[in-house]
Amino acid sequence: MTAKLIDGKAFAATVREKVASHVTRLKEDHGITPGLAVVLVGEDPASQVYVRSKGKQTTEAGMNSYEHKMDADTTEADLLAVIDALNTDPAVHGILVQLPLPGHLNEDLIINSIAPEKDVDGFHISNVGLLGTGQKSMVPCTPLGCLMMLRDHHGSLSGMNAVVIGRSNIVGKPMAQLLLGDSCTVTIAHSRTKDLPGVVKQADIVVAAVGRPEMVPGDWIKEGATVIDVGINRIERDGKNKLVGDVDFESAAKVAGAITPVPGGVGPMTIACLLANTVTACCRANGLAEPEGLTA
Ligand code: NAD
């Protein structure tokens, strides 16, 4: 079998188009422009790249982008004051604090100081609880992107066996909740799981979110399964710097029914879903109907 390629880059473009057309309607019909504020503390080079990219895509979708750059030695009190101001600013519908924060800042405290309805990363403890109990919440962007691709490929996920490898708060756990919400039978595997190959072999859907280059080989995958590779790992191969996922793409693509590539799979969906969450937050804040197909 040769797997169908799930093209995250193309799919993300369609999500961005939906977002942009909803933004146009919000402006024309209601005079509202959604706004996303991104707070960056320090000068981590990877974070700077992400923040630039988020700002660019936000304005390209017709929304307002507000960037708050703060020094690496910013105090907790100063950062909390910025978040407090954004929480009450009616022009700001989404707030994102770029992680990781410098070590002297308490990440949990900072994230939980964001107004839950503006928490477009979906990391606030209220949103975690709402998602876990099947209520309307802000959903973390990467798992939301994975869910959208799975729904697009399969239609209904009901009754499917899904294995999520990785139990992080950012990807693994919310991914499992979303799959459960779509009536999958869900297994969360992690570093202590016994017989991981045997567990993965049962899966109609495999979501790999580990951070170990090409850890999942094709012979772990059930024939015809759908493989979503969240991993982004930089490796040296043949003297070149390369990005690879957590799945060994070459061997897995021979067995799977469908697979996301790295790069060009889950990655582009993450920012697209951040834009989607910002529009959703804006609609909720204004008591308007949410855009269809952009929420969980
Ligand atoms: P994390 O380090 O927080 O969690 C990794 C998880 O993998 C842990 O729960 C751990 O139990 C599990 N694990 C580690 N070794 C294992 C093993 N040998 N067998 C089974 N499970 C094992 O990582 P994260 O933040 O969830 O990210 C995972 C990967 O996804 C990373 O490569 C990261 O770069 C990538 N990522 C991509 C995006 C995107 O937009 N595409 C977003 C977030 C994370």
Coordinates of C-alpha atoms and ligand atoms in Angstrom, one line a residue:
M1 CA 0.0 0.0 0.0
T2 CA 1.2 3.5 -0.7
A3 CA -0.3 6.1 1.6
K4 CA -2.3 9.1 0.5
L5 CA -0.4 12.2 1.5
I6 CA -2.4 14.5 3.8
D7 CA -1.2 17.9 2.6
G8 CA -1.2 20.1 5.7
K9 CA 0.2 23.1 3.8
A10 CA -2.7 23.1 1.3
F11 CA -5.3 22.4 4.1
A12 CA -3.9 25.2 6.2
A13 CA -4.3 27.6 3.2
T14 CA -8.0 26.6 3.0
V15 CA -8.4 27.3 6.8
R16 CA -6.7 30.7 6.4
E17 CA -9.1 31.5 3.5
K18 CA -12.1 30.6 5.7
V19 CA -10.8 32.7 8.5
A20 CA -10.1 35.7 6.1
S21 CA -13.6 35.5 4.6
H22 CA -15.2 35.4 8.1
V23 CA -13.1 38.4 9.1
T24 CA -14.4 40.3 6.1
R25 CA -17.9 39.5 7.1
L26 CA -17.3 40.7 10.7
K27 CA -15.9 43.9 9.4
E28 CA -18.6 44.6 6.8
D29 CA -21.6 43.4 8.7
H30 CA -20.6 44.4 12.3
G31 CA -17.7 46.8 12.1
I32 CA -15.6 44.5 14.2
T33 CA -12.0 43.6 13.4
P34 CA -10.6 40.6 15.4
G35 CA -7.3 41.3 17.2
L36 CA -4.6 39.0 18.4
A37 CA -2.0 40.1 20.9
V38 CA 1.3 38.1 21.1
V39 CA 3.6 38.6 24.1
L40 CA 7.2 37.7 23.7
V41 CA 9.6 37.8 26.7
G42 CA 13.3 37.6 25.9
E43 CA 15.1 36.9 22.6
D44 CA 14.9 33.2 22.0
P45 CA 15.6 33.0 18.2
A46 CA 13.0 30.2 17.5
S47 CA 10.4 32.1 19.4
Q48 CA 11.2 35.3 17.5
V49 CA 10.6 33.4 14.2
Y50 CA 7.3 32.0 15.4
V51 CA 6.1 35.4 16.7
R52 CA 7.0 37.1 13.4
S53 CA 5.2 34.4 11.4
K54 CA 2.1 34.6 13.6
G55 CA 2.0 38.4 13.2
K56 CA 2.4 38.2 9.5
Q57 CA -0.4 35.6 9.0
T58 CA -2.7 37.5 11.4
T59 CA -2.5 40.7 9.3
E60 CA -2.7 38.7 6.1
A61 CA -6.1 37.3 7.3
G62 CA -7.3 40.9 7.8
M63 CA -7.0 40.9 11.6
N64 CA -5.2 43.3 13.9
S65 CA -1.9 42.0 15.3
Y66 CA -0.4 43.5 18.5
E67 CA 3.1 42.5 19.5
H68 CA 4.4 43.1 23.0
K69 CA 8.1 42.5 23.2
M70 CA 9.5 42.5 26.7
D71 CA 13.1 42.1 28.0
A72 CA 14.4 38.7 29.2
D73 CA 14.7 40.1 32.7
T74 CA 11.1 41.3 32.9
T75 CA 9.5 40.7 36.3
E76 CA 6.5 38.6 36.9
A77 CA 4.6 41.7 38.1
D78 CA 5.4 43.6 34.9
L79 CA 4.3 40.7 32.7
L80 CA 1.1 40.2 34.7
A81 CA 0.3 44.0 34.3
V82 CA 0.6 43.7 30.5
I83 CA -1.7 40.6 30.4
D84 CA -4.1 42.4 32.7
A85 CA -4.3 45.4 30.3
L86 CA -4.8 43.0 27.3
N87 CA -7.5 41.1 29.2
T88 CA -9.6 44.3 29.5
D89 CA -8.8 45.7 26.1
P90 CA -11.9 45.3 23.9
A91 CA -9.9 45.5 20.7
V92 CA -8.0 42.3 21.7
H93 CA -9.9 39.1 21.3
G94 CA -7.0 36.6 21.6
I95 CA -3.9 36.7 23.8
L96 CA -0.9 34.4 23.4
V97 CA 2.2 34.4 25.6
Q98 CA 5.0 32.8 23.6
L99 CA 6.5 29.8 25.4
P100 CA 9.0 28.9 26.8
L101 CA 9.3 31.8 29.2
P102 CA 12.6 32.6 30.8
G103 CA 13.2 30.4 33.9
H104 CA 12.5 33.0 36.6
L105 CA 8.8 33.3 35.4
N106 CA 6.2 30.9 36.5
E107 CA 4.6 29.7 33.3
D108 CA 1.4 28.2 34.9
L109 CA 0.8 31.4 36.9
I110 CA 1.3 33.5 33.7
I111 CA -0.9 31.4 31.5
N112 CA -3.7 31.2 34.1
S113 CA -3.7 35.0 34.3
I114 CA -5.0 35.3 30.7
A115 CA -8.8 35.7 30.5
P116 CA -9.9 32.2 29.6
E117 CA -12.2 33.5 26.7
K118 CA -9.1 35.2 25.2
D119 CA -6.8 32.2 25.7
V120 CA -6.4 31.3 22.1
D121 CA -3.6 28.7 22.9
G122 CA -6.2 26.8 25.0
F123 CA -3.7 26.3 27.8
H124 CA -5.6 28.0 30.7
I125 CA -6.7 25.6 33.3
S126 CA -10.4 26.6 32.7
N127 CA -10.1 25.7 29.1
V128 CA -8.4 22.4 29.9
G129 CA -11.3 21.6 32.3
L130 CA -13.9 22.6 29.8
L131 CA -12.3 20.4 27.0
G132 CA -12.0 17.5 29.5
T133 CA -15.7 17.7 30.3
G134 CA -16.8 18.1 26.7
Q135 CA -17.9 21.8 27.0
K136 CA -17.2 24.7 24.7
S137 CA -13.6 25.8 25.2
M138 CA -10.6 27.3 23.5
V139 CA -8.8 24.3 22.0
P140 CA -5.0 24.0 21.7
C141 CA -4.0 24.8 18.2
T142 CA -1.8 21.8 17.2
P143 CA -4.3 19.1 18.3
L144 CA -7.2 21.2 16.7
G145 CA -5.3 21.1 13.4
C146 CA -4.8 17.4 13.7
L147 CA -8.5 16.9 14.4
M148 CA -9.5 19.0 11.4
M149 CA -7.2 17.0 9.1
L150 CA -8.6 13.7 10.4
R151 CA -12.2 14.8 10.0
D152 CA -11.5 16.0 6.5
H153 CA -10.0 12.7 5.6
H154 CA -12.4 10.3 7.3
G155 CA -15.6 12.3 7.8
S156 CA -16.7 10.5 11.0
L157 CA -14.1 9.2 13.4
S158 CA -16.7 7.4 15.5
G159 CA -15.7 3.9 16.8
M160 CA -12.1 4.1 15.4
N161 CA -9.2 3.0 17.6
A162 CA -6.8 5.9 18.1
V163 CA -3.4 5.8 19.7
V164 CA -1.8 9.1 20.7
I165 CA 1.9 8.7 21.5
G166 CA 3.0 11.4 23.9
R167 CA 1.1 12.8 27.0
S168 CA 2.2 16.5 27.0
N169 CA -0.3 19.1 28.1
I170 CA 0.2 20.9 24.8
V171 CA -0.4 18.1 22.3
G172 CA -0.9 14.5 23.6
K173 CA -3.5 15.0 26.3
P174 CA -5.8 17.5 24.5
M175 CA -5.4 15.4 21.3
A176 CA -6.7 12.4 23.2
Q177 CA -9.7 14.5 24.6
L178 CA -10.6 15.7 21.1
L179 CA -10.5 12.1 19.7
L180 CA -12.6 10.9 22.6
G181 CA -15.0 13.8 21.8
D182 CA -15.3 12.4 18.3
S183 CA -16.1 9.0 19.8
C184 CA -12.8 7.2 19.1
T185 CA -11.6 4.5 21.5
V186 CA -8.4 6.3 22.7
T187 CA -5.2 5.0 24.1
I188 CA -2.5 7.4 25.3
A189 CA 1.0 5.9 25.0
H190 CA 4.1 7.4 26.6
S191 CA 7.7 6.7 27.6
R192 CA 6.7 4.0 30.1
T193 CA 4.2 2.2 27.8
K194 CA 4.9 -1.6 27.6
D195 CA 5.0 -3.0 24.1
L196 CA 4.6 0.3 22.2
P197 CA 4.8 -1.5 18.8
G198 CA 1.9 -3.8 19.8
V199 CA -0.2 -0.9 21.1
V200 CA 0.4 1.1 17.9
K201 CA -0.4 -1.9 15.7
Q202 CA -4.0 -1.8 17.1
A203 CA -4.6 1.8 15.9
D204 CA -6.7 2.9 13.0
I205 CA -5.4 6.4 13.8
V206 CA -1.9 7.1 15.1
V207 CA -0.9 10.5 16.3
A208 CA 2.8 10.7 17.1
A209 CA 3.8 13.6 19.4
V210 CA 7.1 12.5 21.0
G211 CA 10.0 14.6 19.8
R212 CA 12.2 11.6 18.8
P213 CA 13.3 11.5 15.2
E214 CA 11.7 8.7 13.1
M215 CA 11.0 6.7 16.2
V216 CA 7.9 4.9 14.7
P217 CA 8.8 2.6 11.9
G218 CA 6.4 1.3 9.3
D219 CA 6.3 -2.2 10.7
W220 CA 4.5 -0.8 13.9
I221 CA 1.7 0.6 11.7
K222 CA -1.5 -1.3 10.9
E223 CA -2.2 -1.7 7.2
G224 CA -4.3 1.2 6.1
A225 CA -4.1 3.3 9.3
T226 CA -4.0 7.1 9.2
V227 CA -0.8 8.5 10.6
I228 CA -0.6 12.1 11.9
D229 CA 3.0 13.0 12.7
V230 CA 3.3 16.0 15.0
G231 CA 7.0 15.7 15.7
I232 CA 9.4 18.3 14.4
N233 CA 13.0 17.1 14.8
R234 CA 16.1 18.7 13.3
I235 CA 18.8 16.1 12.3
E236 CA 22.0 16.0 10.3
R237 CA 21.8 13.6 7.3
D238 CA 24.3 13.2 4.4
G239 CA 26.0 16.4 5.7
K240 CA 22.7 18.3 5.5
N241 CA 20.4 19.8 8.1
K242 CA 17.0 18.2 7.8
L243 CA 13.6 18.3 9.5
V244 CA 12.0 14.9 10.2
G245 CA 9.0 13.8 12.2
D246 CA 8.5 11.2 14.9
V247 CA 7.5 8.6 12.2
D248 CA 9.9 7.0 9.7
F249 CA 8.0 8.5 6.7
E250 CA 9.5 6.2 4.1
S251 CA 8.6 2.9 5.7
A252 CA 5.3 4.1 7.2
A253 CA 4.0 5.5 3.9
K254 CA 4.3 1.9 2.4
V255 CA 1.8 0.6 5.1
A256 CA -0.4 3.5 6.1
G257 CA -3.6 4.5 4.3
A258 CA -2.8 8.1 4.8
I259 CA 0.0 10.1 6.3
T260 CA 1.1 13.7 7.0
P261 CA 4.6 14.6 5.9
V262 CA 7.2 16.6 7.9
P263 CA 7.6 19.4 7.0
G264 CA 4.3 20.4 5.4
G265 CA 1.8 18.4 7.5
V266 CA 0.8 19.4 11.1
G267 CA 3.2 22.3 11.3
P268 CA 1.3 24.8 8.9
M269 CA -2.0 23.9 10.6
T270 CA -0.9 25.2 14.0
I271 CA -0.8 28.9 13.1
A272 CA -3.9 28.5 10.9
C273 CA -5.7 27.2 13.9
L274 CA -4.4 30.1 16.0
L275 CA -6.1 32.4 13.5
A276 CA -9.2 30.3 13.6
N277 CA -9.3 30.4 17.4
T278 CA -8.9 34.2 17.4
V279 CA -12.0 34.6 15.1
T280 CA -13.9 32.2 17.3
A281 CA -13.0 34.2 20.4
C282 CA -14.0 37.4 18.7
C283 CA -17.4 35.9 17.6
R284 CA -18.1 34.6 21.2
A285 CA -17.1 38.0 22.7
N286 CA -19.6 39.7 20.5
G287 CA -22.4 37.1 20.8
L288 CA -22.2 36.2 17.1
A289 CA -22.4 32.8 15.4
E290 CA -19.1 31.0 15.3
P291 CA -17.5 30.3 12.0
E292 CA -18.3 26.8 10.8
G293 CA -15.6 24.1 10.5
L294 CA -13.1 26.2 12.5
T295 CA -13.8 24.8 16.0
A296 CA -13.7 21.4 17.6
Ligands
NAD1 P1 7.0 16.8 25.2 O1 8.4 16.6 25.3 O2 6.3 17.8 26.1 O3 6.3 15.4 25.3 C1 6.8 14.3 24.7 C2 6.0 13.1 25.1 O4 6.5 11.9 24.5 C3 6.0 12.8 26.6 O5 4.7 12.7 27.1 C4 6.7 11.4 26.8 O6 6.1 10.6 27.7 C5 6.6 10.9 25.4 N1 7.7 10.0 25.1 C6 9.0 10.3 25.2 N2 9.8 9.3 24.8 C7 9.0 8.3 24.5 C8 9.2 7.0 24.0 N3 10.4 6.5 23.8 N4 8.1 6.3 23.7 C9 6.8 6.8 23.8 N5 6.6 8.0 24.3 C10 7.7 8.8 24.6 O7 6.7 17.2 23.7 P2 5.5 18.0 22.9 O8 5.5 19.4 23.3 O9 4.2 17.2 23.1 O10 6.0 17.9 21.4 C11 6.2 16.6 20.8 C12 6.7 16.8 19.4 O11 5.8 17.6 18.7 C13 8.1 17.6 19.4 O12 8.8 17.1 18.3 C14 7.6 19.0 19.1 O13 8.6 19.8 18.4 C15 6.4 18.7 18.2 N6 5.4 19.8 18.1 C16 5.0 20.2 16.9 C17 4.1 21.2 16.8 C18 3.6 21.6 15.5 O14 3.1 22.7 15.3 N7 3.7 20.7 14.5 C19 3.5 21.8 18.0 C20 3.9 21.3 19.2 C21 4.9 20.3 19.3

